Tab-separated table of C-alpha atoms and ligand atoms in Angstrom:
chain	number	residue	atom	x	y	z
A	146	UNK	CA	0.000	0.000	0.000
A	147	UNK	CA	1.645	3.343	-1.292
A	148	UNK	CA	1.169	4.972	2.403
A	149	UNK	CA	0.203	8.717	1.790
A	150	UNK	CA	-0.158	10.962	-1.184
A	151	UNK	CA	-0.045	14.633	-0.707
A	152	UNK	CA	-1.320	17.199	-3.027
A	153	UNK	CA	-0.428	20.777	-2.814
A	154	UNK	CA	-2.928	23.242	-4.003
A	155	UNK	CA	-6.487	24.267	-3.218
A	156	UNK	CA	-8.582	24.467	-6.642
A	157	UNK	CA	-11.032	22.154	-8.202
A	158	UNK	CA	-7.947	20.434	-10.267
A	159	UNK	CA	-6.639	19.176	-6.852
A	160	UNK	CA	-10.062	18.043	-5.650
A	161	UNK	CA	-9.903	16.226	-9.572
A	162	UNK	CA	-6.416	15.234	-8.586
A	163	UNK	CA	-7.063	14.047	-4.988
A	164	UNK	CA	-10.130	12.499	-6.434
A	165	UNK	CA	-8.681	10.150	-8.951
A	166	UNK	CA	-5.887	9.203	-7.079
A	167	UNK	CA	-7.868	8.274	-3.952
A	168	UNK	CA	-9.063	5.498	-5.897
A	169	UNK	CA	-6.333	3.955	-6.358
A	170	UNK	CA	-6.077	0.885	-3.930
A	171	UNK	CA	-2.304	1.625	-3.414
A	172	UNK	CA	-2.968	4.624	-1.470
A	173	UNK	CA	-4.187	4.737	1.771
A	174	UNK	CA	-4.984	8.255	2.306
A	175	UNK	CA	-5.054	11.790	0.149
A	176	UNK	CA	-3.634	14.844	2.074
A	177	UNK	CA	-4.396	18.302	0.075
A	178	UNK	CA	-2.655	21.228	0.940
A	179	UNK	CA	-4.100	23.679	2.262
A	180	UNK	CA	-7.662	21.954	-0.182
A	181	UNK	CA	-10.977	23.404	-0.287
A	182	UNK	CA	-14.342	22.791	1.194
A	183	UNK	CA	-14.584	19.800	-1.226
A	184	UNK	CA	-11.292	17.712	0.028
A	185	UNK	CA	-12.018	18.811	3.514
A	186	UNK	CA	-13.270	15.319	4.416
A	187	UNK	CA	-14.364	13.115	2.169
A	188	UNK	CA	-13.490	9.625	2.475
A	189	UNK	CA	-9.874	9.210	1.848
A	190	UNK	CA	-9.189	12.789	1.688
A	191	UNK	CA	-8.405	15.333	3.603
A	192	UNK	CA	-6.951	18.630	4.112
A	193	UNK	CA	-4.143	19.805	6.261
A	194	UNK	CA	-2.761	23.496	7.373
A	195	UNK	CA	1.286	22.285	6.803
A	196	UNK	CA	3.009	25.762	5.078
A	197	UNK	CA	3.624	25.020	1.244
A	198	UNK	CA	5.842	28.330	1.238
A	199	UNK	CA	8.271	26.893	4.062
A	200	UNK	CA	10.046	23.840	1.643
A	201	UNK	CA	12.069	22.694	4.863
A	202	UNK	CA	8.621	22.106	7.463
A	203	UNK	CA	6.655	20.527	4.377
A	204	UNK	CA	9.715	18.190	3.397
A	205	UNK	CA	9.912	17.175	7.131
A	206	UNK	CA	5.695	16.562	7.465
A	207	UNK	CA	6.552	14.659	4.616
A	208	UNK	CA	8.650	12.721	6.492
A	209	UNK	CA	6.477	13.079	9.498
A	210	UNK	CA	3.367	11.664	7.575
A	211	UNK	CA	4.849	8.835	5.460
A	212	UNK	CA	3.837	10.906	2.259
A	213	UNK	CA	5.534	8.572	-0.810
A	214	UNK	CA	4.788	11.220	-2.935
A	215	UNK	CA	3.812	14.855	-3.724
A	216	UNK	CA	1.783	16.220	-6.586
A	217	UNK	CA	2.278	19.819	-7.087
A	218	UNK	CA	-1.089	21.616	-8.767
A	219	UNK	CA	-0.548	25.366	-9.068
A	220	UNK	CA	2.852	27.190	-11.015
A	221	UNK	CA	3.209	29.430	-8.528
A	222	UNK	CA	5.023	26.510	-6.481
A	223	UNK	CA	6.836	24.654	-8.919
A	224	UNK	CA	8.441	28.030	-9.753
A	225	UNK	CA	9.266	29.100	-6.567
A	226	UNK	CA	11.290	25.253	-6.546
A	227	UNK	CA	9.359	23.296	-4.367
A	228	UNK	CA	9.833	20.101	-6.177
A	229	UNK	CA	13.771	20.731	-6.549
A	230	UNK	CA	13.900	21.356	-2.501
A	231	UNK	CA	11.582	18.379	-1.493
A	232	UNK	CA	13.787	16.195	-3.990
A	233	UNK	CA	16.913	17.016	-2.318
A	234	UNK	CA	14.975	16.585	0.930
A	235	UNK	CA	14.574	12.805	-0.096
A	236	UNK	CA	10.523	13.105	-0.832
A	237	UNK	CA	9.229	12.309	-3.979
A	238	UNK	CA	7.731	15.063	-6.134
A	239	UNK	CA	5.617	14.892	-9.075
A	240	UNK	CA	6.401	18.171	-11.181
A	241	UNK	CA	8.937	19.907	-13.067
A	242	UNK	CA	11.944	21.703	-11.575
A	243	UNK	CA	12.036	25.296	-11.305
A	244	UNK	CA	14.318	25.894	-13.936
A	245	UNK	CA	12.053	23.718	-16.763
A	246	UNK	CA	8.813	25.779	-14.857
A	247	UNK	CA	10.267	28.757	-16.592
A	248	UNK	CA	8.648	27.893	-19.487
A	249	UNK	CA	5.391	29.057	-17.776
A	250	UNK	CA	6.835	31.475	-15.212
A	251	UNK	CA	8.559	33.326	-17.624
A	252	UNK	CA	6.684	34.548	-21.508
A	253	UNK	CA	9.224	36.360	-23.067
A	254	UNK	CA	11.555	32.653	-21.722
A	255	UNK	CA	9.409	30.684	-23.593
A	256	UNK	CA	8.792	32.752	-26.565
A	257	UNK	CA	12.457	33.248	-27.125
A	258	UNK	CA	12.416	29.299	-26.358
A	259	UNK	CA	10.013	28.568	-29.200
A	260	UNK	CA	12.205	30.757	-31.428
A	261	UNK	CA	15.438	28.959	-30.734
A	262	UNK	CA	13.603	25.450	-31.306
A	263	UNK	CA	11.394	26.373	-34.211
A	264	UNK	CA	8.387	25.432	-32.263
A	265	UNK	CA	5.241	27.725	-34.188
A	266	UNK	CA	4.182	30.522	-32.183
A	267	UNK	CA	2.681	34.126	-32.881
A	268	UNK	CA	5.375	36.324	-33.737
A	269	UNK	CA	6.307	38.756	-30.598
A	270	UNK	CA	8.882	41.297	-28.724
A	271	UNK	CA	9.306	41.342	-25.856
A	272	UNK	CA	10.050	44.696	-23.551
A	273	UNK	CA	11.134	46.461	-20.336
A	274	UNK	CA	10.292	50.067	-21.547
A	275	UNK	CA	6.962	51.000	-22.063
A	276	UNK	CA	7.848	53.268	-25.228
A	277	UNK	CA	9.580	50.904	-27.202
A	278	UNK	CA	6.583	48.435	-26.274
A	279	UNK	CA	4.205	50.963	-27.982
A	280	UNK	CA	6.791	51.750	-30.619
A	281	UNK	CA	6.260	48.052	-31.432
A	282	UNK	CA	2.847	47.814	-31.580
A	283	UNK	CA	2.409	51.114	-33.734
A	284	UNK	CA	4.673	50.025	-36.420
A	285	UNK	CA	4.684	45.935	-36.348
A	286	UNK	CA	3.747	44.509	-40.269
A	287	UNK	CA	0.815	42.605	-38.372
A	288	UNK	CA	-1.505	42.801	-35.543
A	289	UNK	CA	0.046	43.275	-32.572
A	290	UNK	CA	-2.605	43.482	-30.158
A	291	UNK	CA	-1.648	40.975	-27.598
A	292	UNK	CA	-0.481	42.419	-24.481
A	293	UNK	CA	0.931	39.953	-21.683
A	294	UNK	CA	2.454	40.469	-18.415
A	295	UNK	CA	5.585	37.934	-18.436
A	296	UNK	CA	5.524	37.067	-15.043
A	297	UNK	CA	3.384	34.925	-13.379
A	298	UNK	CA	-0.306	36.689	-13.125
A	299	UNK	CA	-2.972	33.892	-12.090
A	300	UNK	CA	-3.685	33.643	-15.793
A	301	UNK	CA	-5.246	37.518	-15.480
A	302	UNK	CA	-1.989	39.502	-17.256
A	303	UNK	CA	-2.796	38.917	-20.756
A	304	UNK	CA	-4.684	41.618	-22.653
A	305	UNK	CA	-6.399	41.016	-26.348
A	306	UNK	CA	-6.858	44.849	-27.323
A	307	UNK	CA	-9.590	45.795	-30.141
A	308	UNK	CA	-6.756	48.470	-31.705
A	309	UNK	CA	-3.506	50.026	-30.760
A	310	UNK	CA	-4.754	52.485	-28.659
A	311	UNK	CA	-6.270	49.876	-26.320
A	312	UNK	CA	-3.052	48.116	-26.639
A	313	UNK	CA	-1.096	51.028	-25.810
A	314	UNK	CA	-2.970	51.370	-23.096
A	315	UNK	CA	-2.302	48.288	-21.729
A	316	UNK	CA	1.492	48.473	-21.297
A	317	UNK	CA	0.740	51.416	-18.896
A	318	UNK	CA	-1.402	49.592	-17.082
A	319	UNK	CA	0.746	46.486	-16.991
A	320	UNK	CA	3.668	48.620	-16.623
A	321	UNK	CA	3.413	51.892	-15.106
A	322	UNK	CA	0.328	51.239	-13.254
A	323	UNK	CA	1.806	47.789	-12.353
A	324	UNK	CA	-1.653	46.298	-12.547
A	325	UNK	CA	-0.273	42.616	-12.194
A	326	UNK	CA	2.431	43.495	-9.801
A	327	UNK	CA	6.243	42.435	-10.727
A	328	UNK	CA	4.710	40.295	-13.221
A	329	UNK	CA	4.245	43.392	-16.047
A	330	UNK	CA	8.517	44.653	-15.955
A	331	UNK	CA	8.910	42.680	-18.833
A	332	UNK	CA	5.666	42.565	-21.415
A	333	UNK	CA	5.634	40.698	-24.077
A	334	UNK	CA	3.806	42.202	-27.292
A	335	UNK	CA	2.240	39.460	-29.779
A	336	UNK	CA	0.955	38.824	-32.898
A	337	UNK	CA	-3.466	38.658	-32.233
A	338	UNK	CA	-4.070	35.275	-33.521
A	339	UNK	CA	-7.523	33.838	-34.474
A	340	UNK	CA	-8.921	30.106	-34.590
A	341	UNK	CA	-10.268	27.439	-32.280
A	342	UNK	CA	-7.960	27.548	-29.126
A	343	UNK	CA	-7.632	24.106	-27.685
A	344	UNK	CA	-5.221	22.636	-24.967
A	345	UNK	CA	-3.164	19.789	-25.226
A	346	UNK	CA	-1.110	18.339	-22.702
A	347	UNK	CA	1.222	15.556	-21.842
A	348	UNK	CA	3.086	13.411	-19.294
A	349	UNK	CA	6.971	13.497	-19.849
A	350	UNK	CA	9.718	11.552	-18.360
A	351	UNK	CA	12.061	14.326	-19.440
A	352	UNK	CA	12.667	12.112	-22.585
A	353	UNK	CA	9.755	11.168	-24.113
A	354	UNK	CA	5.756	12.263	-23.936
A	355	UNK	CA	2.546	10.955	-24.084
A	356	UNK	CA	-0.203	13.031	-24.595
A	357	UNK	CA	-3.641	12.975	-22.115
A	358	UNK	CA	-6.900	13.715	-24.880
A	359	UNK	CA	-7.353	17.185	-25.975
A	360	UNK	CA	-9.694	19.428	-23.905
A	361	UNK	CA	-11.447	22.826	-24.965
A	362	UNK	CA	-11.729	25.219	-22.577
A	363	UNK	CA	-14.503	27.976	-22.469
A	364	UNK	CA	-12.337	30.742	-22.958
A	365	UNK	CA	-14.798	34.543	-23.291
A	366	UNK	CA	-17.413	35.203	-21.082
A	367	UNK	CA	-21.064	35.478	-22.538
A	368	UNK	CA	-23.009	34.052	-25.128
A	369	UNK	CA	-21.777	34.306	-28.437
A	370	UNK	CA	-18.358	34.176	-27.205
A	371	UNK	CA	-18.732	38.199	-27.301
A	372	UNK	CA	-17.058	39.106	-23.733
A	373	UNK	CA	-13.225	39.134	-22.626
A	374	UNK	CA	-11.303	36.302	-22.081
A	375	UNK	CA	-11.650	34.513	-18.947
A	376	UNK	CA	-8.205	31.978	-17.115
A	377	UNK	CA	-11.329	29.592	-18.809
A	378	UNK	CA	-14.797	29.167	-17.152
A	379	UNK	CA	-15.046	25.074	-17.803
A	380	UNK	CA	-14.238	22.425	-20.247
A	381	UNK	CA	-14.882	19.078	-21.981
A	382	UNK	CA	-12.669	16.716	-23.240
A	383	UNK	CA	-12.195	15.365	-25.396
A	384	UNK	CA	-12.368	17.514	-28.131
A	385	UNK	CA	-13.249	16.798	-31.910
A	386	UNK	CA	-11.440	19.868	-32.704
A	387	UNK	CA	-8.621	17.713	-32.702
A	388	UNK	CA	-8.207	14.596	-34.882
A	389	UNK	CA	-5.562	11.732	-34.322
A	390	UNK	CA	-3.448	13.166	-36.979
A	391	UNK	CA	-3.146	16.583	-35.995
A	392	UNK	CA	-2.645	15.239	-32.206
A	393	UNK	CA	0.133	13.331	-34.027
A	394	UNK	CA	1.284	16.508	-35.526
A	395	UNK	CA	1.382	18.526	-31.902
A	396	UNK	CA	2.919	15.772	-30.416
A	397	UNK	CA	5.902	15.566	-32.966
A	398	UNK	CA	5.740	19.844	-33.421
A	399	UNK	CA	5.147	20.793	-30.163
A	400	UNK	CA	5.100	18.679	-27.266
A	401	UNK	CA	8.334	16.070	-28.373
A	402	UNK	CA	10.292	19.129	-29.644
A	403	UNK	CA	9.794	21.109	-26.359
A	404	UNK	CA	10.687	18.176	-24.096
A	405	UNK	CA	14.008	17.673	-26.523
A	406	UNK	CA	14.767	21.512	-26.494
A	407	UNK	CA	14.675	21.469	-22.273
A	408	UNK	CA	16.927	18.533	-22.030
A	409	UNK	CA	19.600	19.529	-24.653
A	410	UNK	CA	19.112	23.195	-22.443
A	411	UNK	CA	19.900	21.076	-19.431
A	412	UNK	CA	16.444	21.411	-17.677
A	413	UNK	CA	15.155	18.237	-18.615
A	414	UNK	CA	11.148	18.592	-17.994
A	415	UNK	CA	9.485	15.820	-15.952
A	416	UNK	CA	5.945	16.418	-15.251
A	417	UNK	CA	3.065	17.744	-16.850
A	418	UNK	CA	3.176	20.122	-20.262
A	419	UNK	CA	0.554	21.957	-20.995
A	420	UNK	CA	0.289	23.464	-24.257
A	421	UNK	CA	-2.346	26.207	-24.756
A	422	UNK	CA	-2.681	26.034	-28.902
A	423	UNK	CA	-4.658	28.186	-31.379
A	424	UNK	CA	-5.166	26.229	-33.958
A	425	UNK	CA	-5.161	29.150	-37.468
A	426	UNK	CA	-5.942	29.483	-40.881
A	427	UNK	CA	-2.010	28.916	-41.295
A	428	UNK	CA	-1.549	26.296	-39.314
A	429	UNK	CA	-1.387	25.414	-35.377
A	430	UNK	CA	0.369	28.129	-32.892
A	431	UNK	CA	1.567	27.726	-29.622
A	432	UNK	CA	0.257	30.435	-27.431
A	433	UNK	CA	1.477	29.794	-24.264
A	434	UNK	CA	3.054	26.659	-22.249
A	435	UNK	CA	1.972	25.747	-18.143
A	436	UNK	CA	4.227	23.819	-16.090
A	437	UNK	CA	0.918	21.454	-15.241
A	438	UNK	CA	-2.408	20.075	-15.571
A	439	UNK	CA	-4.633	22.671	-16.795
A	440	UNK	CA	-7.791	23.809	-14.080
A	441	UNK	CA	-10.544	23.365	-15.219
A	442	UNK	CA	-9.020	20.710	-18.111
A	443	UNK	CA	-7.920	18.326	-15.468
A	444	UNK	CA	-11.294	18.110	-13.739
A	445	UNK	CA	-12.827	16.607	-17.284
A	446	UNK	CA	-10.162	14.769	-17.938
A	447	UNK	CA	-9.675	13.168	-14.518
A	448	UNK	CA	-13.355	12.103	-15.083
A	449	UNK	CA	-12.450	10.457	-18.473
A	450	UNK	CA	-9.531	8.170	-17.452
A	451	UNK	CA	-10.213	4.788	-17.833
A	452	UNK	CA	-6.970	3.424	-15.629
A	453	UNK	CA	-5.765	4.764	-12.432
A	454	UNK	CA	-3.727	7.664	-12.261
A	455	UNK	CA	-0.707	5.948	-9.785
A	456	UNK	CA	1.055	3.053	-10.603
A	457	UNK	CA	3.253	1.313	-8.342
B	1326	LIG	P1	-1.794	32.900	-22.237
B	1326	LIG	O1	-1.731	32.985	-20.740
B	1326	LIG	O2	-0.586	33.373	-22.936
B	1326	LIG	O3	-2.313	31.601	-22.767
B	1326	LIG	O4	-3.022	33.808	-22.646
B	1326	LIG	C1	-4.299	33.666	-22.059
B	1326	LIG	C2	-5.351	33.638	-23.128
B	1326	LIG	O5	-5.278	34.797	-23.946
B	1326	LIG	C3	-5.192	32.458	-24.087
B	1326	LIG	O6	-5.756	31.304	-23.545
B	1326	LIG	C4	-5.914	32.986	-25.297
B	1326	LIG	O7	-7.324	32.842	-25.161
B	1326	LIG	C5	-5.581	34.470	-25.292
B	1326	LIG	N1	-4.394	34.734	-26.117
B	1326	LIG	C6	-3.101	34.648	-25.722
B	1326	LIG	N2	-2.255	34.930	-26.725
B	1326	LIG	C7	-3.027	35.212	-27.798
B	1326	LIG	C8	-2.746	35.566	-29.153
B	1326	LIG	N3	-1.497	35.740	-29.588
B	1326	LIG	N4	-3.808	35.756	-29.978
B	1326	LIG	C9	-5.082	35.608	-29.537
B	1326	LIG	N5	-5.414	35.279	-28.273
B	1326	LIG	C10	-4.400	35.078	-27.407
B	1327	LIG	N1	-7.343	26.464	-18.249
B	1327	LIG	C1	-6.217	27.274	-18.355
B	1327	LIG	C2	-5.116	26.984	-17.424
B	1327	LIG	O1	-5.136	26.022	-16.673
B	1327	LIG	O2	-4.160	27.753	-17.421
């Protein structure tokens, strides 16, 4: 019996998380820190108050608790290197390092990443100074209308103006107004791209992937898909957007190529990719990456998975 599994993170992709892997007749009980109202008590599961910002009191309840294994939810975590410090520690972590979480902790990182790999993405710059930023978008040979905060930003710093004005305006806000904090001191400016935006992710090794079913989030608020985009409002899965051969396609493009780019970078990523695609007149686009499963993507997909989610 695999003793304890911990899960860090308080959303409804832990409760999915804590969920499917309380099922599994290896483990004995599902610890979610801190949870919700949903994991508070419910069978196998349950929540507890250890820190998740202190590495050195979680790695020791760890210990503590006979947790075989952590499953990190949020980015804001694996960024800040929980999964490197519990590994030293001697617990085992599911989740990428902080160095391969860069990929979502960092935009203008991963853009330039895509660039060096040739993995497709909307063409971009990426800025410290608001003026150049506007220069950009004032004179680029295509839309550039997308207006990101490159730091982390709860999914909330990315702005798809109407015109440049509205763009313009957003680098103050992200900038001088510092509406997502730190986040906006870099902004990265991007090509507005248009198409069905679906998200396809994977488990990797660090070597090799294999991809979970695509999912389709429900990205704008209001009927009609007429409002501003929403961090996504729910999701099914999977989706017929995407056939077998363009999933072939992403996995070879995308999801292999990124996985082969972080090793040969020396940040081999082990965990979960996310890729958030839009999938154009000219062909698919990455438009962002996450350093795990997708909320609320992993709540439909959890549902769907035929097999258990822990092996021994
Ligand atoms: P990101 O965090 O980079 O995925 O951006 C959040 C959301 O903004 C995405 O899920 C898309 O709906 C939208 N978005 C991001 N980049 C673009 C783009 N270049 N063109 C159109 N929409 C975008
Ligand atoms: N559903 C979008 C995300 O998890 O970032």
């Amino acid at each position: 019996m695999a003793e304890c599994v911990l899960v860090i993170g308080g959303g409804g992709r832990e409760h999915a998380l804590a969920w499917k892997l309380a099922q599994s007749p290896h483990v004995k009980q599902v610890l979610v820190a801190p949870g919700n109202a949903g994991t508070a008590d419910c069978g196998k599961i349950r929540n507890s108050e250890v820190s998740v910002t202190n590495h050195a009191i979680l790695a020791q309840f760890c210990k503590d608790h006979n947790v075989g294994l952590v499953v990190v939810g949020p980015e804001v975590p694996l960024a800040a290197g929980m999964v490197d410090d519990l590994t030293a520690a001697g617990v085992a972590c599911f989740g990428p390092s902080a160095r391969a979480a860069q990929l979502e902790a960092s935009k203008s990182f991963s853009k330039a990443f895509m660039d060096r790999h040739g993995i497709p993405t909307a063409r971009w710059g990426s800025f410290t100074d608001p003026q150049l930023a506007c220069d950009y978008i004032r004179t680029a040979s295509f839309p550039a209308l997308v207006v990101k905060a490159s730091g982390l930003a709860a999914g909330k710093g990315v702005i798809v103006a109407a015109n440049q004005d509205e763009a313009c305006a957003a680098v103050k806000d992200i900038m001088k107004e510092k509406a997502f904090g730190s986040a906006g001191e870099t902004v990265v400016v991007e090509e507005l791209l248009e198409g069905e935006e679906v998200s396809c992710l994977c488990f990797s090794d660090g070597s090799s992937v294999a991809p979970m079913p695509p999912a389709q989030d429900h990205k704008r608020l209001q009927d009609g898909d007429l409002g501003p985009n929403t961090g996504g409002m729910g999701a099914y899965c999977p989706t017929p957007q995407v056939s077998q051969e363009l999933l072939e396609q992403i996995k070879v493009k995308v999801l292999q190529k990124t996985i082969d780019g972080m090793k040969a970078e020396g940040a081999p990523y082990i965990g979960v990719l996310y890729a958030g695609l839009m999938l154009t007149k000219d062909g698919l686009r990455v438009l962002e990456f996450n350093c795990r499963f997708g909320d609320p993507e992993c709540q439909v997909w959890a549902r769907n998975l035929p097999t258990g989610l822990l092996a021994r």
